[in-house]
XYZ file of C-alpha atoms in Angstrom:
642
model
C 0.000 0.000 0.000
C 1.675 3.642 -1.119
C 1.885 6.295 1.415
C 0.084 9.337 1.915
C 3.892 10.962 0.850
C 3.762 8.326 -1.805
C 0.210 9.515 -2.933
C 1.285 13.360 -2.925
C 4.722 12.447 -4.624
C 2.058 11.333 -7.629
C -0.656 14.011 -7.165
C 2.052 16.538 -7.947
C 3.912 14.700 -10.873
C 0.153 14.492 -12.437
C 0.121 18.448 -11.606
C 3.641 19.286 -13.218
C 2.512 17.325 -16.124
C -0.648 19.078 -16.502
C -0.055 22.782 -15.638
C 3.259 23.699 -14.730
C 2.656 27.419 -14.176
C -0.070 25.862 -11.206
C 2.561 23.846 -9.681
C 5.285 26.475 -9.763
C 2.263 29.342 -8.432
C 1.267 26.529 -5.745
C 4.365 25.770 -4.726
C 5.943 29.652 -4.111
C 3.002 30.265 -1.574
C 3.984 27.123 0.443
C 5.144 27.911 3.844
C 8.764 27.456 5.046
C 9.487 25.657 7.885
C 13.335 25.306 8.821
C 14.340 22.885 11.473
C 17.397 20.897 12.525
C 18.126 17.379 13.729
C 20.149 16.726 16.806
C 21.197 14.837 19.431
C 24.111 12.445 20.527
C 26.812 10.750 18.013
C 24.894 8.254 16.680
C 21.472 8.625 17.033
C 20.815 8.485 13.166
C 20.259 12.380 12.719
C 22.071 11.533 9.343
C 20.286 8.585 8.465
C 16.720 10.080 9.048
C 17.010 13.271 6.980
C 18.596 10.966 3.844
C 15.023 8.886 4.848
C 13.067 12.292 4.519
C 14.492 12.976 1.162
C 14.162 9.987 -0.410
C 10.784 9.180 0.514
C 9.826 12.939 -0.534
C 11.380 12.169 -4.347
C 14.002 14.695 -3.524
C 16.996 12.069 -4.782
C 17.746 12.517 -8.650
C 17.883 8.633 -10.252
C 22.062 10.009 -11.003
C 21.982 10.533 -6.986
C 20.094 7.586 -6.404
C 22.659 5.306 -8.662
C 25.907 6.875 -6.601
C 24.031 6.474 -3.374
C 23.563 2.973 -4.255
C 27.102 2.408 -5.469
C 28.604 4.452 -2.004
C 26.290 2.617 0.220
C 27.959 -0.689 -0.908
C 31.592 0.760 -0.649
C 31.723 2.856 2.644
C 28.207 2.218 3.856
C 27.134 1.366 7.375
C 24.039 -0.816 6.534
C 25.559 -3.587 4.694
C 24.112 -4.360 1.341
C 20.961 -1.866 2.074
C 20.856 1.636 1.466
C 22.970 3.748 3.226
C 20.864 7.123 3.725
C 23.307 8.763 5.784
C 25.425 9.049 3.095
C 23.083 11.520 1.207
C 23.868 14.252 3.868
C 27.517 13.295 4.958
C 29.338 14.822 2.033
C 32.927 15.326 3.915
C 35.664 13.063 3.199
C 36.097 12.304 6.861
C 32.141 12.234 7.982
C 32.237 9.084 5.361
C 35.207 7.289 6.901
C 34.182 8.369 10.177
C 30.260 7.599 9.797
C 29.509 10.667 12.075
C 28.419 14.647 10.998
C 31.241 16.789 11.622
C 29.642 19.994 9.719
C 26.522 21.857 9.544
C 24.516 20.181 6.413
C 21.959 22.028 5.154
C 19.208 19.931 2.925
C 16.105 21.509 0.941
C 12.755 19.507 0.683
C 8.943 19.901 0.210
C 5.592 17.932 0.599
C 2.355 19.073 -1.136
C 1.866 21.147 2.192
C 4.769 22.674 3.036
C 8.690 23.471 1.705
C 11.634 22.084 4.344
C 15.170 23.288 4.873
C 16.794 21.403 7.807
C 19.941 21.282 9.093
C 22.019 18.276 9.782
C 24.277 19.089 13.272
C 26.532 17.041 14.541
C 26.519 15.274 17.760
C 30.041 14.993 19.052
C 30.675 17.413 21.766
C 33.298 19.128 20.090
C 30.904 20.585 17.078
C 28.673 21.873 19.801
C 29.254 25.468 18.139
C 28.090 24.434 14.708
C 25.265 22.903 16.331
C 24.322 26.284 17.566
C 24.956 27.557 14.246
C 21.868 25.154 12.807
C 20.045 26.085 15.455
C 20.352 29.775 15.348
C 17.578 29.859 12.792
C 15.327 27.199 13.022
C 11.452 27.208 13.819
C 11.652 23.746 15.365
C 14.483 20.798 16.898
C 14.174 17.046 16.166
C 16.249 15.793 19.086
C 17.047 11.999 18.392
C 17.867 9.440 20.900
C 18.582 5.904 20.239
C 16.362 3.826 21.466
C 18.843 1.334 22.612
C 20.780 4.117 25.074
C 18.458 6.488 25.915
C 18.856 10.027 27.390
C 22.582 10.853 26.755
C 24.643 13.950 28.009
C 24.208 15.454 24.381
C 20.485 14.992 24.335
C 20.506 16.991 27.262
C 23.501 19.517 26.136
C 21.678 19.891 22.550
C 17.700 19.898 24.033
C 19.402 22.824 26.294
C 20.956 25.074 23.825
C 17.677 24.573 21.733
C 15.869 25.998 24.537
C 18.426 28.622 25.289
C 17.965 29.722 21.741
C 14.313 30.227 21.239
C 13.223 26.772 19.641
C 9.718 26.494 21.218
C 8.649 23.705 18.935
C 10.539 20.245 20.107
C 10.309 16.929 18.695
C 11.748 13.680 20.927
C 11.966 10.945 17.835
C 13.168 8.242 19.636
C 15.037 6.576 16.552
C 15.811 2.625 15.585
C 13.071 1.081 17.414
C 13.714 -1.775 15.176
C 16.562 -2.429 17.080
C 14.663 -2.989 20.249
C 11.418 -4.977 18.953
C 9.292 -1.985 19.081
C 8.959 -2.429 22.635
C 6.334 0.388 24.094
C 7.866 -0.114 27.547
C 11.278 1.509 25.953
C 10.153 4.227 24.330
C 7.858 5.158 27.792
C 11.075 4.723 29.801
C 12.282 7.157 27.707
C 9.654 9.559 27.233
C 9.769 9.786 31.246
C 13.025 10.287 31.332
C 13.183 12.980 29.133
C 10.210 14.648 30.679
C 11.804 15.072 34.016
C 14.957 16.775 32.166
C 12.668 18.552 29.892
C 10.705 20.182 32.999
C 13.769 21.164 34.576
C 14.900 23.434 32.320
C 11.678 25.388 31.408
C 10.271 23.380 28.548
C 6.748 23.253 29.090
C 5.904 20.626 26.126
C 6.958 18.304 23.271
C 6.370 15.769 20.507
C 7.521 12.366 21.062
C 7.161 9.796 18.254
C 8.925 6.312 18.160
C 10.661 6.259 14.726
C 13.143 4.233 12.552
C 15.017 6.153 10.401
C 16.232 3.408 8.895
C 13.227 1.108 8.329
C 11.454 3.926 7.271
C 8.790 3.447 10.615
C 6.599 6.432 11.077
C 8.266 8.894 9.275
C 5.876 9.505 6.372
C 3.070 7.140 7.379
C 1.890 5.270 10.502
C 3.830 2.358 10.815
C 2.234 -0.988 11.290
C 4.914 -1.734 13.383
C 4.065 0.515 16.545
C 0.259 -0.074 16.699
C 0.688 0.839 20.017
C 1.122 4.577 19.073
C -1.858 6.680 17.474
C 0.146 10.001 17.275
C 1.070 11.867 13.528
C 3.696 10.149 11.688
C 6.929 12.857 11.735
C 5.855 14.278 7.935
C 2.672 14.859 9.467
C 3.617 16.504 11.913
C 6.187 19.000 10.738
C 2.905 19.702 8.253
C 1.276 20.737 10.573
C 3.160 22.302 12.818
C 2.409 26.160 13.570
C 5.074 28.590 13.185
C 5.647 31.975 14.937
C 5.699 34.450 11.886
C 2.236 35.669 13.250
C 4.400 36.104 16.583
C 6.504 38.443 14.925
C 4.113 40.567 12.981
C 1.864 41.006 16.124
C 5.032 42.693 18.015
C 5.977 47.004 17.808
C 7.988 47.604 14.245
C 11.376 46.998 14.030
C 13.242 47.704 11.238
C 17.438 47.546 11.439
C 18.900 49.660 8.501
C 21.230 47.830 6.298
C 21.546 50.631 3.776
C 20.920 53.830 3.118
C 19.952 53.904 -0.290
C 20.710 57.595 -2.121
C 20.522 56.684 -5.858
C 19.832 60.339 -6.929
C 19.203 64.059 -4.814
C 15.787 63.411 -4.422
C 14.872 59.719 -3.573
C 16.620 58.679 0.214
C 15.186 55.797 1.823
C 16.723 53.261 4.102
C 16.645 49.545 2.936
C 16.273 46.500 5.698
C 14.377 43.673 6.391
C 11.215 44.204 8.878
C 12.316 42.009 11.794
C 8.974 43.032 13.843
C 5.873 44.352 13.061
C 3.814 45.791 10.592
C 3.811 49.847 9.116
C 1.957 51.893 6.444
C 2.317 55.193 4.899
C 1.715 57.815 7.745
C 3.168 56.080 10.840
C 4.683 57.567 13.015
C 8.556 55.884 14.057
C 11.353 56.515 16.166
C 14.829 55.943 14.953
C 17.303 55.081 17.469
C 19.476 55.446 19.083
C 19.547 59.278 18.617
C 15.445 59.118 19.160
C 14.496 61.654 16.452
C 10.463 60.840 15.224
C 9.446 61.397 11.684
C 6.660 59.278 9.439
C 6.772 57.036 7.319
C 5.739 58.758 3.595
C 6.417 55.678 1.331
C 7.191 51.966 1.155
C 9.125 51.227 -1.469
C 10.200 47.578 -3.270
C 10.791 46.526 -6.879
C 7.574 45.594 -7.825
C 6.181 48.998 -7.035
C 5.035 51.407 -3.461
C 3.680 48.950 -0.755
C -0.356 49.643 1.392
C 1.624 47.805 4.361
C 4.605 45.908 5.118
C 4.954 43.375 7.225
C 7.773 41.484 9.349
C 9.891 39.181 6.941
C 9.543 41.550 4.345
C 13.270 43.527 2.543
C 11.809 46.743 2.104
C 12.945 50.480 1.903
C 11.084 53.216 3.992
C 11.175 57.151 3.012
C 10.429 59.422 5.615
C 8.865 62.742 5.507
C 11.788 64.060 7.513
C 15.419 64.840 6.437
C 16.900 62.659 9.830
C 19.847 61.280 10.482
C 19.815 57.855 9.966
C 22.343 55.115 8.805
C 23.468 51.526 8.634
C 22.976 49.924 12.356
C 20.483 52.256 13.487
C 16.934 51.106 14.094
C 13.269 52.559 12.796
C 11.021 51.939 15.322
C 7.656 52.251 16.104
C 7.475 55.704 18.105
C 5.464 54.810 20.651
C 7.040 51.325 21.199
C 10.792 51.702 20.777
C 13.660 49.184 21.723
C 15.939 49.874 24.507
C 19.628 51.654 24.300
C 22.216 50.971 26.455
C 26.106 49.992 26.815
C 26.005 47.532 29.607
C 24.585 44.356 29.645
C 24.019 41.070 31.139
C 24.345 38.057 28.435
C 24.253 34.455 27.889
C 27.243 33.281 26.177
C 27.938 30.278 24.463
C 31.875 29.985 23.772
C 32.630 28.868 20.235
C 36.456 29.255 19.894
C 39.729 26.730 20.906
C 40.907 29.403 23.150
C 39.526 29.980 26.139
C 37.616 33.425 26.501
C 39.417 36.569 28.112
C 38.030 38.834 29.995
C 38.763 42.225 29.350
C 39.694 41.558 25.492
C 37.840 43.893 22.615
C 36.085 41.962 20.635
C 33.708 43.013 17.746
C 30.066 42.423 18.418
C 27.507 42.074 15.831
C 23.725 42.315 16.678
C 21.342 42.736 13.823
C 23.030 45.525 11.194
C 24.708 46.707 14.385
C 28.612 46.105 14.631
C 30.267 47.760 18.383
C 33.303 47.257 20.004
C 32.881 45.010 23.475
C 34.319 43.998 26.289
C 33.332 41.144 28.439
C 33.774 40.948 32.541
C 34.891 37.454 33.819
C 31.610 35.073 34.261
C 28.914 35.450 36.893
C 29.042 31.634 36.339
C 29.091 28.672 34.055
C 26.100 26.497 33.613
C 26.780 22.501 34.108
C 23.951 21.289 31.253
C 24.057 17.773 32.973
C 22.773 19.183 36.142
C 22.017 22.887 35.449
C 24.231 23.790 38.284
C 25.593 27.266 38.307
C 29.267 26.660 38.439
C 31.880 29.524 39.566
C 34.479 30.124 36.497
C 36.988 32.542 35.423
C 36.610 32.355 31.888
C 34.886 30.032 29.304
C 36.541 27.292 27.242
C 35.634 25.886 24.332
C 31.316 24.914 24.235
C 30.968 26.094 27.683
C 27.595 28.278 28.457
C 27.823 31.065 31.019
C 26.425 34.070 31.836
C 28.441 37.236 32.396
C 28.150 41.201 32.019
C 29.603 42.861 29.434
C 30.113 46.482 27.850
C 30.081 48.178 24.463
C 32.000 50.948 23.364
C 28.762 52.779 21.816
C 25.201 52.449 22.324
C 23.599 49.163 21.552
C 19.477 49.342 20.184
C 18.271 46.370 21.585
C 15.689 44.164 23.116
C 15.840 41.359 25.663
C 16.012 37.719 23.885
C 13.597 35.868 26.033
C 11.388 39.345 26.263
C 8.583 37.293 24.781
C 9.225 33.228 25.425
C 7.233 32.674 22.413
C 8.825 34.099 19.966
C 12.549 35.188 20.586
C 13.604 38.527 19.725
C 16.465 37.575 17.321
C 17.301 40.664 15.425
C 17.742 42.919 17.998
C 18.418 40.185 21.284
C 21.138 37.524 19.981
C 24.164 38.633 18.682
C 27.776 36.950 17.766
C 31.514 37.826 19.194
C 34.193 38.356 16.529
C 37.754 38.464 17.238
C 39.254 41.257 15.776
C 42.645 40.219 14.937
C 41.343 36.724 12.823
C 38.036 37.449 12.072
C 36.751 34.172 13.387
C 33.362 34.127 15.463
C 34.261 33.037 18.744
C 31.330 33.403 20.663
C 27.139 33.563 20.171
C 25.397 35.111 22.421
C 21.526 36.042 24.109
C 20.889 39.848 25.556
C 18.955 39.486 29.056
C 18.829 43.386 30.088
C 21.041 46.318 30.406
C 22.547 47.139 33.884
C 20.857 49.452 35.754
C 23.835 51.561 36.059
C 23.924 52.121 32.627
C 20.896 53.975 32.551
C 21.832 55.563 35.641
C 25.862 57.020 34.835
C 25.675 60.121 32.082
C 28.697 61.417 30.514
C 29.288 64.785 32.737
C 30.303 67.513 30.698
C 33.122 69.843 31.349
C 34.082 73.165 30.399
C 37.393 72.994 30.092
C 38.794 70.916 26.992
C 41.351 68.426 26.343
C 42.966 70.503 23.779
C 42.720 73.928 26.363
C 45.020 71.615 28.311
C 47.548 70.432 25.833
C 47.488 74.007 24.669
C 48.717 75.418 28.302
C 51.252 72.676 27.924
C 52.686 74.277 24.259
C 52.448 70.145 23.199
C 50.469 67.490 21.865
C 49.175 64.782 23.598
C 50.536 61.375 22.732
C 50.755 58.034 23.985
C 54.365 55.953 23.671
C 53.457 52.422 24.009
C 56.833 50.413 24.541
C 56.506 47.073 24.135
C 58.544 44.165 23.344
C 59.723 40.762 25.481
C 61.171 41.379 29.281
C 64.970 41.967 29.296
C 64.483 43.772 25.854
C 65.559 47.467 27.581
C 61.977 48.968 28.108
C 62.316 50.712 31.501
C 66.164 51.648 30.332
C 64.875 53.583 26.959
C 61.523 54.776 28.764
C 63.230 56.377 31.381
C 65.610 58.170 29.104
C 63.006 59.386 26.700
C 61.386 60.628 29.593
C 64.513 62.747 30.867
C 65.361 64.024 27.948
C 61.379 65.648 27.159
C 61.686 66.801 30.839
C 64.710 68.958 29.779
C 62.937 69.907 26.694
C 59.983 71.366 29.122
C 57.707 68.545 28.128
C 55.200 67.688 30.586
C 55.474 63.893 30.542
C 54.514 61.343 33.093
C 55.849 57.381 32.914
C 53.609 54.274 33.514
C 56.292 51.502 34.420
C 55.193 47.870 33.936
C 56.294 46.755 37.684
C 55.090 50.081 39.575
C 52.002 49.694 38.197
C 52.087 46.644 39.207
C 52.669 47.998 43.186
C 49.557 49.793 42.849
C 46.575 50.151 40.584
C 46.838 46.381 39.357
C 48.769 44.529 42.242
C 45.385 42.084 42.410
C 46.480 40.546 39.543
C 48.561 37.672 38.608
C 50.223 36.672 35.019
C 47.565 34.559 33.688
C 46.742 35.172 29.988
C 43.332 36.734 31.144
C 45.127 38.685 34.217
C 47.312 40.131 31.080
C 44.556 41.058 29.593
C 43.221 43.370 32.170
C 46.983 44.894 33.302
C 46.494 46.610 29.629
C 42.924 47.564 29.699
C 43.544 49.321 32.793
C 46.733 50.667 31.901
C 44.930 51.915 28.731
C 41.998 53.917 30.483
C 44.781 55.287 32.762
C 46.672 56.632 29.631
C 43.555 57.996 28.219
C 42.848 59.777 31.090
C 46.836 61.617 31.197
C 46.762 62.503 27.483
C 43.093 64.128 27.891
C 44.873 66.183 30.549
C 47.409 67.175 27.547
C 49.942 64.714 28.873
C 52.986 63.059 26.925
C 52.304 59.782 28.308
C 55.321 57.169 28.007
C 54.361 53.285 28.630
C 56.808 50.336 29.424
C 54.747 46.918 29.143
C 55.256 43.846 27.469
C 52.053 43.888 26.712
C 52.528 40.580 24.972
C 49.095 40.359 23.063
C 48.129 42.043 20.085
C 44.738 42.436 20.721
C 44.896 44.431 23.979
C 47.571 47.276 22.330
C 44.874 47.604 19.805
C 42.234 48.105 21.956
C 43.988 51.144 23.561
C 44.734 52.298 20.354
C 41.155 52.770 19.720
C 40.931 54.091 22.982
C 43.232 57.352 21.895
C 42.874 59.896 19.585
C 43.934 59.210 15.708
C 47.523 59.764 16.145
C 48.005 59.663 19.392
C 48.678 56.124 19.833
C 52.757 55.330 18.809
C 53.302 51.870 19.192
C 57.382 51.243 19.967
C 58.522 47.602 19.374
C 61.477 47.140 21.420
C 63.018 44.584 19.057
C 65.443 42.404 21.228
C 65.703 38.823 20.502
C 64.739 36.195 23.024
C 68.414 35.019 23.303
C 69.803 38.511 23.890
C 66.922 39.390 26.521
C 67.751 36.333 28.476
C 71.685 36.496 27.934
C 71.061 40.171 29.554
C 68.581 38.565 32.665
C 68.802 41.790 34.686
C 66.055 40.884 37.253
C 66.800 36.646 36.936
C 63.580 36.297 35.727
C 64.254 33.681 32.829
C 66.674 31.625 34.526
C 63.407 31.056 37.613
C 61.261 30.391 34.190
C 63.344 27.904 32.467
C 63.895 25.743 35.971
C 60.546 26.240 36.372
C 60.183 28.436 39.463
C 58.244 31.104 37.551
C 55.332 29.947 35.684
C 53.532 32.086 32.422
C 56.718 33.731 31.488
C 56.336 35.460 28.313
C 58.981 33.922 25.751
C 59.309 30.564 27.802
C 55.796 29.206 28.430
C 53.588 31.924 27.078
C 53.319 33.415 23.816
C 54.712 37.097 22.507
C 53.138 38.555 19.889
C 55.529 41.304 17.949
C 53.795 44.266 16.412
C 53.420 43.930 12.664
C 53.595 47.044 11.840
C 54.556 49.677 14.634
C 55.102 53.397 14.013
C 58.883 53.076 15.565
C 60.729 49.602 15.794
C 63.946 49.732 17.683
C 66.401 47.007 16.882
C 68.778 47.277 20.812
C 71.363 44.614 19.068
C 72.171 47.630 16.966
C 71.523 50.831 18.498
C 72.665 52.055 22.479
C 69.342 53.220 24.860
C 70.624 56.814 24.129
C 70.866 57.081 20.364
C 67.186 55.387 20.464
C 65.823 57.504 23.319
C 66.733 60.490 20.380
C 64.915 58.536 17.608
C 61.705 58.320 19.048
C 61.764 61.979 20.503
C 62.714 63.220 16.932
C 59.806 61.103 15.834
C 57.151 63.397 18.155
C 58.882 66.361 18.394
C 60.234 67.646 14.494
């Protein structure tokens, strides 16, 4: 007997055949659901989606012929097909028989149109799991029926949560394997239930399933005549989605561009992420709060009555405001929130552990700000949802910890509304801004309240009324280069010889520093970290009083000596590379330091057991193998002073 997919499969090749305009017209107004499989290594996440396109005609016969021909060279289900091998398309996933990347996979029924992503299960893709997950309307967590409720299940069914997915399927996959026992699949169920309940998630689908055998997922399975439920197809038919969520929320719109084609047409282009507006509304753009109204809304195929969330469209207002890419148009009497501090979830997505106090670039919606995050408030344990004291986050860990951004963030809560995430404008991702790699996702829970509460205090007297009393510029030498390198020596002199010149100067010494403002901290990569950001605000400070501010610190990380960069004025920032090589720093040894490092006494030296990393392209590089501390101390005072 065919299936009902089986019977829909034929209904539309009868339709193509007939009228293909109809089918193309029918199938553009299908809705889009996009969900994701997950779950622990081996629960047949692979195996299931391969079952969903194949029985939904999705497998050209050419595919069909190499499937065939693969499934009987590197297949895991002897001479049968091998549908796992339709989605694992890396090298390794094949030889491995596990999902190592994100696989995205396109499918439709006569009811609906399908994209779902294939994540893997091993805990150390965690972060591309997220990635899958990031956009999908609905999780199929699998568990094999055979093991149960593993520490992934729980890990993945968390982060699901965490991100917004509302709509939760339990298939409890290869049922074959255990008779189609009922008593297995309630074990199961129960056990998942109590989990389930612990972390907030009032309700879900479970289904017994083979992805192999084909059991339930298109039809009801003869099989399992103990379950009466929808067979999986069914119910991701059926399924609601939350686009009527989003449209029933204030207007959001996040400018992506500001589109000037001529002197009398500006609008600003960008997908509604909230909401609906016509002609005549009033908005709000943010975060500088002017109001205007909406006079047109403009698309290719002509001037828009309405628009509504999930639309690209561009706006004209009847205002000339300021407005560009990253701000927000917003309803006026509904706007987002703006603020600098906040308090975040943060799932850690990069080898290397997270450092508090680093710059990183964060992205939220067409908004891109420089931020800073504080050490965690604490780590969750997903096993047991403990809250678990930490200093920093390694690699798939989950915490939650305040951080800061450089500029005014327009945002909303995530979890404002539980039934419908605020994406746009709640989740965001970390950059690093040296590699470019994302090393960190992230969920907005509310600003500080003493964000809202500190104001920048204006003052009457300048920065450049200072320098001017001073007959200088301000300007900030960073020294920097390995310990031993001459520093202090060069520093000191540079500092003597501007003193004579009637500079006013003032010198921020690595160890004095050290005695005072930062003596609570140790060497540790993310205690580094801090020693600079402090140091930075400190020099920031000086050269706003008009201050020639000379720095000695290793200040071994790239990262950090551009953050204070940004901190400064454009060309007040002179980065000084005190170029000594490691053999002639530690031939000199002045303080004994890397003798106590190389027998071990001192621990997270830099040059021994933790990295330097030499400016690549500093304003003045002094090489100290070829030039005495006095002959440099006169380049780099000829280089601020003509």
């Amino acid at each position: 007997m065919a299936s009902s997919a089986q019977e829909s499969a034929y209904q539309v090749d009868a339709l193509i055949a007939q009228d293909i305009d109809a089918y193309l017209a029918r199938h553009q107004h299908k809705s889009l659901l996009r969900f994701i499989t997950c779950g622990s290594v081996d629960d047949g996440k692979s195996t299931l989606i391969g079952r969903l396109l194949y029985d939904s005609k999705m497998i050209f016969e050419d595919q069909l012929a190499a499937l065939e021909s693969d499934s009987k060279k590197v297949g895991t289900q002897g001479q049968d097909i091998d549908f796992a091998l339709l989605v694992d398309g890396l090298a390794a996933e094949r030889e491995q028989g596990i999902t190592i990347d994100v696989a995205y996979r396109f499918f439709a029924t006569e009811k609906r149109k399908f994209i779902v992503a294939d994540t893997p299960g091993h805990e150390q893709y965690t972060r591309n799991m997220v990635t899958g997950a990031s956009t999908a309307d609905l999780a199929v967590i699998l568990v094999d029926a055979r093991k149960g409720v593993l520490t992934q299940t729980r890990r993945h069914s968390y982060l699901a949560h965490l991100i917004g997915i509302r709509n939760l399927v339990l298939a409890v996959n290869k049922m074959d394997l255990v008779g189609y026992d009922q008593a297995v699949f309630d074990e199961i169920v129960a056990d998942y239930s109590t989990f389930a309940e612990s972390i907030g998630l009032s309700s879900f689908t479970a289904l017994p399933i083979s992805g192999f055998k084909g059991d339930n997922i298109t039809a009801p399975s003869p099989n399992t005549p103990w379950y009466s439920g929808p067979s999986l197809v069914e119910h991701l038919e059926s399924v609601e989605i939350d686009a009527e969520a989003d449209q029933a929320k204030p207007f959001r719109l996040p400018v992506q561009w500001v589109n000037r084609p001529n002197l009398d047409f500006r609008g600003f282009a960008g997908l509604v992420a909230a909401g609906t507006i016509k002609p005549g509304d009033p908005v709000r753009i943010l975060p500088s709060g002017k109001t205007s109204t909406v006079a047109r809304i403009v698309t290719l195929d002509g001037d828009l009555d309405e628009a509504v969330a999930g639309q690209s469209v561009t706006l004209t207002l009847t205002d000339e405001v300021d407005c560009s890419r990253g701000d927000v148009i917003a309803a006026a009497s509904a706007p987002p929130q703006v603020a600098d501090q906040f308090e975040a979830t943060i799932v850690w997505m990069a080898e290397d552990e997270m450092l508090p106090g680093r710059s990183y670039w964060l992205k939220l919606g067409t908004q891109t700000v420089t931020a800073t995050i504080q050490a965690p408030k604490y780590q969750v344990n997903v096993n047991t949802l403990e809250q678990l004291a930490a200093k920093t986050l390694d690699l798939n860990a989950i915490g939650v910890a305040n951080l800061s951004t450089d500029k005014p963030l327009v945002f909303e809560p995530y979890a404002d509304d539980r039934t419908s995430p605020n994406k746009e404008l709640g989740g965001f991702i970390l950059i690093d801004k040296l590699t470019n790699a994302t090393v960190a996702a992230g969920m907005l829970h509310f600003s500080l309240r003493r964000s809202q509460n500190i104001h920048w205090q204006p003052t009457d007297v300048s920065r450049d009324t200072l320098a001017a009393l001073k007959n200088q510029k301000p300007v900030v030498l960073w020294f920097t280069g390995l310990s031993g390198a001459g520093k202090s020596t060069i520093a000191n002199l540079v500092e003597k010889k501007l003193v004579r010149m009637n500079r006013h100067t003032f010198l921020l010494d690595g160890d004095n520093v050290r005695h005072g403002l930062n003596k609570d901290l140790g060497f540790t990569d993310a205690d580094r970290v801090e020693n600079i950001r402090r140091v930075g605000e400190v020099a920031k400070l000086m050269t706003d009083a008009g201050l020639i501010v000379i720095t000695a610190f290793i200040s071994p990380f790239r990262a950090e000596r551009e953050m204070v960069r940004q901190m400064m004025q454009p060309g007040e920032f002179i980065e000084v590379h005190i170029d000594t090589p490691l053999s002639e720093a530690e031939r000199r040894d002045v303080k004994g330091l890397y003798a106590k490092a190389r027998s071990g006494q001192l621990a997270n030296f830099t040059g021994i057991d933790s990295p330097y990393e030499p400016p690549e392209d500093p304003e003045i590089r002094i090489d100290t193998t070829a030039m005495t501390p006095d002959e440099a101390a006169e380049l780099i005072i000829k280089r601020i002073i003509p």
